[in-house]
Coordinates of C-alpha atoms and ligand atoms in Angstrom, one line a residue:
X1 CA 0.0 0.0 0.0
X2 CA 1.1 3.3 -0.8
X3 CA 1.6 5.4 2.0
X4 CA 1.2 9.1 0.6
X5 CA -0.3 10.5 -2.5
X6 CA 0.1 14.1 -2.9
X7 CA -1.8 15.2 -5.8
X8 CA -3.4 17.6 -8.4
X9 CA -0.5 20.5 -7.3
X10 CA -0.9 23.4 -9.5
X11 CA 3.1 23.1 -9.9
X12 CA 5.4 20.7 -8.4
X13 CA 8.9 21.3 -8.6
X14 CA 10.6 18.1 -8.9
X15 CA 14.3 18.7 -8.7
X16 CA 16.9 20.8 -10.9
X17 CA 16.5 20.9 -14.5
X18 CA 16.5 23.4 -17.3
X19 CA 16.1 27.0 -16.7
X20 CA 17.2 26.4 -13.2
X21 CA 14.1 24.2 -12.0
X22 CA 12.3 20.7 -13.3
X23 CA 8.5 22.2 -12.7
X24 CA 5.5 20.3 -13.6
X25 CA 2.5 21.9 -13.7
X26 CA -0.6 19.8 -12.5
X27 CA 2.1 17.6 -10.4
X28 CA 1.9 14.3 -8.1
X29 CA 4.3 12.7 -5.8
X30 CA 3.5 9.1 -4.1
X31 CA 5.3 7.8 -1.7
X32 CA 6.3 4.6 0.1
X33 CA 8.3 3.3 2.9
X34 CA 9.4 7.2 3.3
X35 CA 10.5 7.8 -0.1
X36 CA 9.2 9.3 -3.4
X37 CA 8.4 6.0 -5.7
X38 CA 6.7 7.8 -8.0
X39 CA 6.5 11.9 -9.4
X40 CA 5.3 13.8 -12.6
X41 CA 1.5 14.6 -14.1
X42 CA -1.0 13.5 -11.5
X43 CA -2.6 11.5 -13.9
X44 CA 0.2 9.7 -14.6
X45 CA 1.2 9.1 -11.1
X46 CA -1.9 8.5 -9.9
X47 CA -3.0 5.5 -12.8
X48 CA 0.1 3.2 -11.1
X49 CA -0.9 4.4 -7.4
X50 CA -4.4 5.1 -6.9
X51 CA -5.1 7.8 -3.9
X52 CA -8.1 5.0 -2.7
X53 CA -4.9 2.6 -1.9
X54 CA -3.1 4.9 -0.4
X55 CA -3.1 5.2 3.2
X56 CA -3.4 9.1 2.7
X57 CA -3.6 11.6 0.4
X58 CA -3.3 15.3 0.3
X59 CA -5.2 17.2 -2.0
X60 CA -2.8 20.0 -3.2
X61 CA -5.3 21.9 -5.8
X62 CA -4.1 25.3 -5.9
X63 CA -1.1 24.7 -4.2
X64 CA 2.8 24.2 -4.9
X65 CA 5.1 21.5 -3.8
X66 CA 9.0 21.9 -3.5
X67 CA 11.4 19.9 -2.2
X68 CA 11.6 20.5 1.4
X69 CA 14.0 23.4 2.2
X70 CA 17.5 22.6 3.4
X71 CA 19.4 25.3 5.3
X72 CA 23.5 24.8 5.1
X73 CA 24.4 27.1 7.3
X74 CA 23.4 27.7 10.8
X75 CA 24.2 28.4 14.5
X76 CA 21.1 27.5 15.8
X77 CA 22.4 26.1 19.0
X78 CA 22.4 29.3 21.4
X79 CA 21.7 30.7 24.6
X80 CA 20.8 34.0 25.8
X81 CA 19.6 36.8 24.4
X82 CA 20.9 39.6 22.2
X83 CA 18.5 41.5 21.4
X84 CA 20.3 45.0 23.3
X85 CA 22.5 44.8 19.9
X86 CA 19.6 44.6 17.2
X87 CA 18.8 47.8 19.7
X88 CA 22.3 49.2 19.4
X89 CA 22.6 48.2 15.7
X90 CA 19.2 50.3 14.9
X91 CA 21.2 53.2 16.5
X92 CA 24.3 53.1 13.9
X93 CA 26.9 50.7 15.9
X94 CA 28.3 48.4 13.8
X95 CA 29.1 44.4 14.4
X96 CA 33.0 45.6 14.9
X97 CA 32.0 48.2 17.3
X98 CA 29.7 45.9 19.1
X99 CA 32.6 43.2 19.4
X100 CA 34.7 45.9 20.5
X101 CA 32.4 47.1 23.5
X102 CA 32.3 43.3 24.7
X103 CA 28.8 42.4 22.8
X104 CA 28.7 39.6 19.9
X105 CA 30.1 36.2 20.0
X106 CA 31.3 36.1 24.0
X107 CA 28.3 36.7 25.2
X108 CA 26.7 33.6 23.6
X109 CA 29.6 31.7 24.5
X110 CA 29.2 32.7 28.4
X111 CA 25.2 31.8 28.4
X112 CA 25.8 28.5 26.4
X113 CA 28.8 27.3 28.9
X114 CA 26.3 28.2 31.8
X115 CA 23.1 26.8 30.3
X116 CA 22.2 22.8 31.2
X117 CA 22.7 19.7 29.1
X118 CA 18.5 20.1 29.1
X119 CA 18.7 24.1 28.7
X120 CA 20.4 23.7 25.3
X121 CA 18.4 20.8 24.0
X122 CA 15.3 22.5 24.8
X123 CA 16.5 26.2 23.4
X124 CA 17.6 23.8 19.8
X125 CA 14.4 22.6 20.1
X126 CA 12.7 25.6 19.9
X127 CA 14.7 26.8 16.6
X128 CA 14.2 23.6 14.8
X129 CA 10.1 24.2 15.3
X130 CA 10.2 27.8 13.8
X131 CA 12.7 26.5 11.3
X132 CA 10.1 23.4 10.3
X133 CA 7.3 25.6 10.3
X134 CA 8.8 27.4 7.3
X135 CA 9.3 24.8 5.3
X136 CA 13.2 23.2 6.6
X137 CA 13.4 19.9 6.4
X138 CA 17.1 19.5 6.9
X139 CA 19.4 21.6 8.5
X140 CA 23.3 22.0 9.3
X141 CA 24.3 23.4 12.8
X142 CA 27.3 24.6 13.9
X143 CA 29.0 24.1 17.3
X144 CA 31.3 27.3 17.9
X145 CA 29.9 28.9 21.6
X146 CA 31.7 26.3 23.3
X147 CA 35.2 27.2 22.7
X148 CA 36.4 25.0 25.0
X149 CA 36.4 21.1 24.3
X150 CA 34.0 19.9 27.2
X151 CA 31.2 22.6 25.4
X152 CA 32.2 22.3 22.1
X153 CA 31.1 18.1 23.1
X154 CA 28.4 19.0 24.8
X155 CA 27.1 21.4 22.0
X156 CA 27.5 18.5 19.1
X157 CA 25.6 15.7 21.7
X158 CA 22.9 18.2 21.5
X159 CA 22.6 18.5 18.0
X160 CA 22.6 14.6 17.6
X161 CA 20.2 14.3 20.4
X162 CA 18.0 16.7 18.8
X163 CA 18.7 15.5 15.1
X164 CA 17.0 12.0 16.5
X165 CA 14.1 13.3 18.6
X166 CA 13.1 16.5 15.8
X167 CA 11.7 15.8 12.3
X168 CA 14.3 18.3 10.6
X169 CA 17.6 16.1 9.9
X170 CA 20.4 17.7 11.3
X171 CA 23.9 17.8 10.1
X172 CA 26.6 18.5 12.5
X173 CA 29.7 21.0 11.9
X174 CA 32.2 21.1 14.8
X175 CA 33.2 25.0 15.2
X176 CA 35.8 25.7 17.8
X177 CA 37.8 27.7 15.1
X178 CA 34.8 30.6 15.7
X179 CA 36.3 33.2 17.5
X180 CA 39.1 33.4 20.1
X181 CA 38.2 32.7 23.5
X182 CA 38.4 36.2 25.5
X183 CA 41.9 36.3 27.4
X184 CA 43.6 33.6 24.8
X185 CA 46.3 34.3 22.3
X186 CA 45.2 33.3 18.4
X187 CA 48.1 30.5 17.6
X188 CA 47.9 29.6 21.2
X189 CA 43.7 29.1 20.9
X190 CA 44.9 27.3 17.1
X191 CA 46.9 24.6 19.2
X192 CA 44.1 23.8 21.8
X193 CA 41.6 23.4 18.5
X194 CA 44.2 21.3 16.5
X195 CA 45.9 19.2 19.7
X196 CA 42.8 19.4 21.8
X197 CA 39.4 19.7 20.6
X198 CA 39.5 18.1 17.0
X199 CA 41.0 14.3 18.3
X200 CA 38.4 14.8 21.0
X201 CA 35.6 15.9 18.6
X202 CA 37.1 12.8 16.5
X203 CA 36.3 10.8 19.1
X204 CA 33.7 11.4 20.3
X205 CA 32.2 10.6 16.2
X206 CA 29.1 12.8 16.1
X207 CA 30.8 15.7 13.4
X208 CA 30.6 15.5 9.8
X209 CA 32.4 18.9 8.9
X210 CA 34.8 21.6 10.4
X211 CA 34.5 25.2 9.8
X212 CA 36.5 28.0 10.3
X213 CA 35.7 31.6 10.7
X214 CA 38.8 32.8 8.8
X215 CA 38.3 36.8 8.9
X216 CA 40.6 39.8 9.2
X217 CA 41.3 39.6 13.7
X218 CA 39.9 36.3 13.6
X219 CA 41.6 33.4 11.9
X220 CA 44.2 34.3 9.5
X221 CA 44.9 31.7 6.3
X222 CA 47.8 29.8 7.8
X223 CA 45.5 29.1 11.0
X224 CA 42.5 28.4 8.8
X225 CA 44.4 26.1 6.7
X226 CA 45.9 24.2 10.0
X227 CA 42.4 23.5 11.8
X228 CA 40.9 22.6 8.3
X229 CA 43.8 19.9 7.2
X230 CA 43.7 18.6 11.1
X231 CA 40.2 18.2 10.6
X232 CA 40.1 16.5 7.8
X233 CA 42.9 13.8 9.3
X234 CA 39.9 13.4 11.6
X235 CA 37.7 12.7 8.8
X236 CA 35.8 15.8 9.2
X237 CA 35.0 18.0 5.7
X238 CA 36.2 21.3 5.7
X239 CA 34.0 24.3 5.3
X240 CA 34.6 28.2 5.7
X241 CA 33.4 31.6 6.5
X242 CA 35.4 33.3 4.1
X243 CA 35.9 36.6 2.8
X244 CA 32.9 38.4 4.8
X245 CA 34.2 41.4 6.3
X246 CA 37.9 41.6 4.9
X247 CA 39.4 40.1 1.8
X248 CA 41.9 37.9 3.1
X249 CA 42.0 35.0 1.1
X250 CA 39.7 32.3 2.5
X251 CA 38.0 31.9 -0.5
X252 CA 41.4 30.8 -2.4
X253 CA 41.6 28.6 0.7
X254 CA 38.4 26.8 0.4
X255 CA 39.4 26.0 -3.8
X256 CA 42.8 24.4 -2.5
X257 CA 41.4 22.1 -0.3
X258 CA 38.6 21.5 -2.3
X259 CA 36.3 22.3 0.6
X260 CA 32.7 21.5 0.9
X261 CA 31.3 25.2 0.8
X262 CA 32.8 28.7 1.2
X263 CA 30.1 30.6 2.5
X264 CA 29.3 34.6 2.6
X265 CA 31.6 35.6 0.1
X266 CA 30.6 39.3 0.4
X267 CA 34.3 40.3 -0.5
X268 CA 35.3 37.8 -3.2
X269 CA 36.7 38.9 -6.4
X270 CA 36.2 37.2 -9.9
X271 CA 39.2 35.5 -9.6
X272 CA 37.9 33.8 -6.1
X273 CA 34.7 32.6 -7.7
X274 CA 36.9 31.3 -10.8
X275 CA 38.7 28.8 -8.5
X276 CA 35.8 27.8 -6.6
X277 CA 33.9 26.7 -9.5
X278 CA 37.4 25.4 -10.7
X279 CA 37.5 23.4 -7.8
X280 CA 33.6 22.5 -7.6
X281 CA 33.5 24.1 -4.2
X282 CA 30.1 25.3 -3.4
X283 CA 29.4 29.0 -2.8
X284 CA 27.1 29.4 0.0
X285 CA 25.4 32.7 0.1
X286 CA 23.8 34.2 3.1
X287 CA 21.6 37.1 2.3
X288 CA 20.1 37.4 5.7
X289 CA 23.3 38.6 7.7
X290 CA 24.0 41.0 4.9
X291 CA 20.2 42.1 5.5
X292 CA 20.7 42.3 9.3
X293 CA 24.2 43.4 9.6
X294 CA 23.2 46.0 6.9
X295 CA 25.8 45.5 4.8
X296 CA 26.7 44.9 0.7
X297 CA 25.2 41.4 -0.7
X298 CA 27.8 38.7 -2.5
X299 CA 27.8 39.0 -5.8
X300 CA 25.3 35.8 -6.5
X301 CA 25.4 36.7 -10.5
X302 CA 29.5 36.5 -10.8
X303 CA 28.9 33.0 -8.9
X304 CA 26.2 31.5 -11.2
X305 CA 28.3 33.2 -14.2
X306 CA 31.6 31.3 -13.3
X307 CA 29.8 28.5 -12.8
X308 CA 30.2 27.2 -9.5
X309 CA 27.7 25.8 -7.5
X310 CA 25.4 28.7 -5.4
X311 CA 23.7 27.5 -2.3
X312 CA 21.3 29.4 0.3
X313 CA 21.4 29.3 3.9
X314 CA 20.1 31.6 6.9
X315 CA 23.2 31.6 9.3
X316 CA 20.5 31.7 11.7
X317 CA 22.3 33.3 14.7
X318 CA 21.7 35.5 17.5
X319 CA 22.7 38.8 15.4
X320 CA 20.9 37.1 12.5
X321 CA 17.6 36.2 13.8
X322 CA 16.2 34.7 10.3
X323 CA 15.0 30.9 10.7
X324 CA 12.9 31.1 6.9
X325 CA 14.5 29.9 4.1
X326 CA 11.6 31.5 2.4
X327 CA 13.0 34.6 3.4
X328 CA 16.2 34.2 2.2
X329 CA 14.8 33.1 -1.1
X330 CA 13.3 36.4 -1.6
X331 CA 16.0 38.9 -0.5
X332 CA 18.3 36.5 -2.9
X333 CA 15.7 37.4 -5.7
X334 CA 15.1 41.2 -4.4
X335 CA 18.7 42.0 -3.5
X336 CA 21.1 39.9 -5.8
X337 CA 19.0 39.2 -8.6
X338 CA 18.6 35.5 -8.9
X339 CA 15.5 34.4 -10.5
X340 CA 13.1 32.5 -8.4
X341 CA 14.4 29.0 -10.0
X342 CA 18.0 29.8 -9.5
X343 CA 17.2 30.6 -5.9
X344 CA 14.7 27.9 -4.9
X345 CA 17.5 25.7 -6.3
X346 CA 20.1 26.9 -4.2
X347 CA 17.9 26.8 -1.2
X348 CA 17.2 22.8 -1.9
X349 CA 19.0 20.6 -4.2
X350 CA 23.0 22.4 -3.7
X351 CA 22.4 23.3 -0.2
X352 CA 21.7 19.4 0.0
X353 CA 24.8 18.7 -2.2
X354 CA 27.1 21.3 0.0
X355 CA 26.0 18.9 3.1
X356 CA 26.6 15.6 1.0
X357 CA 22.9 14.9 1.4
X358 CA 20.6 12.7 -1.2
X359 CA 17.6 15.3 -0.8
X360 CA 16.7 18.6 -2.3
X361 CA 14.7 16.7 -5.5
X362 CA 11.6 15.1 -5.6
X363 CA 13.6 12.2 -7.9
X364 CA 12.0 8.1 -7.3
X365 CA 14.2 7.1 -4.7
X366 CA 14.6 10.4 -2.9
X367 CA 13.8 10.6 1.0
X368 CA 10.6 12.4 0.8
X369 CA 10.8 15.6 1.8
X370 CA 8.7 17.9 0.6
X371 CA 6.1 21.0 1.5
X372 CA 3.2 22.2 0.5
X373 CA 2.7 26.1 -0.5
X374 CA -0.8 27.8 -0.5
X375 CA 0.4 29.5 -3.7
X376 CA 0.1 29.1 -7.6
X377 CA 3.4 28.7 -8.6
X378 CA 7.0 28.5 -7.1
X379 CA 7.5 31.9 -8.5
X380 CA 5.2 33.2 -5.9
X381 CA 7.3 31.3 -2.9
X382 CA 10.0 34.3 -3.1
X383 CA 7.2 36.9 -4.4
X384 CA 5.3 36.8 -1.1
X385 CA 8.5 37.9 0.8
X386 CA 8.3 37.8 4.5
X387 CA 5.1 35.7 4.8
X388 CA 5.1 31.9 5.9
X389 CA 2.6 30.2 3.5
X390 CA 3.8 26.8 4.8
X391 CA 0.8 25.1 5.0
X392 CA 1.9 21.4 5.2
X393 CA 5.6 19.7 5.6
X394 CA 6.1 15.9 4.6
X395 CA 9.7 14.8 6.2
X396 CA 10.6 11.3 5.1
X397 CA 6.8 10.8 3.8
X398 CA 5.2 11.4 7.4
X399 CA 3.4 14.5 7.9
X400 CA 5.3 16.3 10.3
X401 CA 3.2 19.9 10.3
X402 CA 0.2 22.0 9.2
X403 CA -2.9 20.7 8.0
X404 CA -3.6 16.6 7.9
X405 CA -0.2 17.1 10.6
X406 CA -0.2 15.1 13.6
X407 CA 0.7 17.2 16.6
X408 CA 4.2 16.4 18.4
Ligands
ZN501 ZN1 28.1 31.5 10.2

């Protein structure tokens, strides 16, 4: 019996395809044993699995089914609250100043080394509902307010606790390279990450990737390139914040290890994106922190025009307050001119690839993941900027929110 049958959508975007998008207009998916066995024109789909053997169906008339969302870059592990600096960012200080007056970074670090084993669960909890509710269904998340080993271990057992109890699929990124502990030297802090953390993080076998925030007074390229080569001895894939703030070279970085993603790239030259694509490295644009920080957007045209791949993410973080990928859809349509298709792409099917996951497409065989739009057309999902119209998520074929939901 077939467990799902979602049918009759007005456009159903299957995967990527020409134009940016595969769309089919008048679209089905059906679904067994959590994945997609079948997808195209309802008719089609719905001669080999009729909606009367079906355990359910969802009647999406009207409506428009993606591939569920997948965000690859996030600190949505936190504690505390920084809400004084969206105040003191409203009144002209920037994120350097507030660093410099003891705000930013440190004060998430202090509240997440004081907060409980059950504090942090619950508070990654919380994120991963608001995140679901706009459409996520699998997310990366970042250790990094740890900064010492014992948190930076506690953090990732969070994330896998919360990966197996949530419906969004989590993928875990160990990030002691974030900032230099207050009171620490730099290449002293470098050799506690390399000596310390990373064989323990290795150990302990929850992390997939290790990132680096490798920034102008942060991590230079020689220290980036030293946690990132230690990482991946420990089988952990690199990934970067490069060339945010400062051009300093973390971009040419990411293309000599052949990293996983290079993400903001809000400084990177042509010749940076060249050798990216070059070296397949996905660019991973965040168009929310340039919206909250106020500053210039990456260039997502010179990305697409090298060709390298161009993923979408939030960096959902406590001075980026942004959990909808829906959001970030639209500012990368209203504010670096992608086109809804290139966008919605970036936001599914290479944000899935930057992870190394097998979802982002509605392709037989597929986990299905997958959410429903009260809208006409996917062009619409980044036209209605700032609205949720969610109305239903399907994670791994169960209905995991909205309408015909079951509640958790
Ligand atoms: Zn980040």
């Amino acid at each position: 019996m077939t467990e799902l049958v979602v049918h009759d959508a007005a456009e159903l975007v299957v995967g990527p395809g020409d134009g940016g998008l595969e769309r089919c207009p008048g679209g089905a998916v059906a679904i067994d044993d959590g994945a997609v066995v079948g997808v195209g024109p309802t008719d089609a789909v719905i001669r080999e699995y009729p909606p009367e053997n079906a355990s359910r169906t969802l009647d999406a008339t009207g409506k428009t089914v993606l591939p569920g969302f997948v965000d690859p870059h996030t600190h949505a592990l936190f504690a505390g609250d920084r809400s004084g600096e969206f105040l003191a960012r409203i009144d002209g200080k920037t994120y350097t100043e507030i660093a410099e007056t003891g705000g930013g970074i440190p004060v998430t670090v202090e509240a997440v080394r004081a907060a409980s084993d059950d504090e942090l669960f619950d508070n990654l909890l919380a994120q991963l509902d608001v995140m679901l509710a706009h459409g996520t269904t699998t997310a990366e998340v970042k250790s990094g307010y740890g900064l010492d080993t014992e948190t930076e271990l506690r953090m990732l057992a969070t994330i896998a606790k919360a990966d197996e109890r949530h419906p969004v699929d989590l993928v875990p990124t160990f990030m002691g390279a974030h900032v230099v502990p207050p009171g620490a030297e730099t290449d002293e802090y470098v050799a506690v990450v390399v000596d310390e953390q990373l064989p323990a993080v290795a150990a302990q076998g929850i992390a997939e990737f290790c990132d680096v925030f490798c920034e102008q007074g942060v991590f230079d390229v020689e220290q980036s390139r030293q946690v990132l080569e230690t990482g991946r001895e420990h089988g952990l894939e690199p990934r970067l914040h490069a060339e945010e703030f400062a051009h300093i070279g973390g971009a040419q970085l990411a293309a000599a290890l052949e990293a996983a993603s290079a993400d903001h790239l809000l400084q990177a030259t042509a010749a940076d994106v060249e050798a990216l694509a070059d070296a397949g490295v996905v660019a991973t644009l965040l168009p929310a922190t340039a919206f909250s920080l106020d500053e210039p957007y990456a260039d997502a045209r010179a990305v697409l025009a090298a060709g390298a791949p161009l993923a979408l993410g939030t960096d959902l973080n406590p001075s980026c307050f942004v959990h909808s990928m829906g959001f970030v859809v639209s500012l990368a349509c209203l504010r670096m001119g992608l086109h809804p298709a290139e966008a919605i792409r970036a936001a599914t099917a290479t944000a899935a690839c930057s992870l190394d996951r097998d979802v982002g497409a509605l392709r037989e065989g597929a986990p299905a993941d997958l959410v429903v739009f009260d809208l006409p057309s996917a062009t619409h999902v980044p036209y209605n900027a700032g609205t949720n119209r969610v109305e239903t998520v399907v994670k791994g074929g169960r209905i995991v929110e909205g309408r015909g939901g079951e509640k958790r």
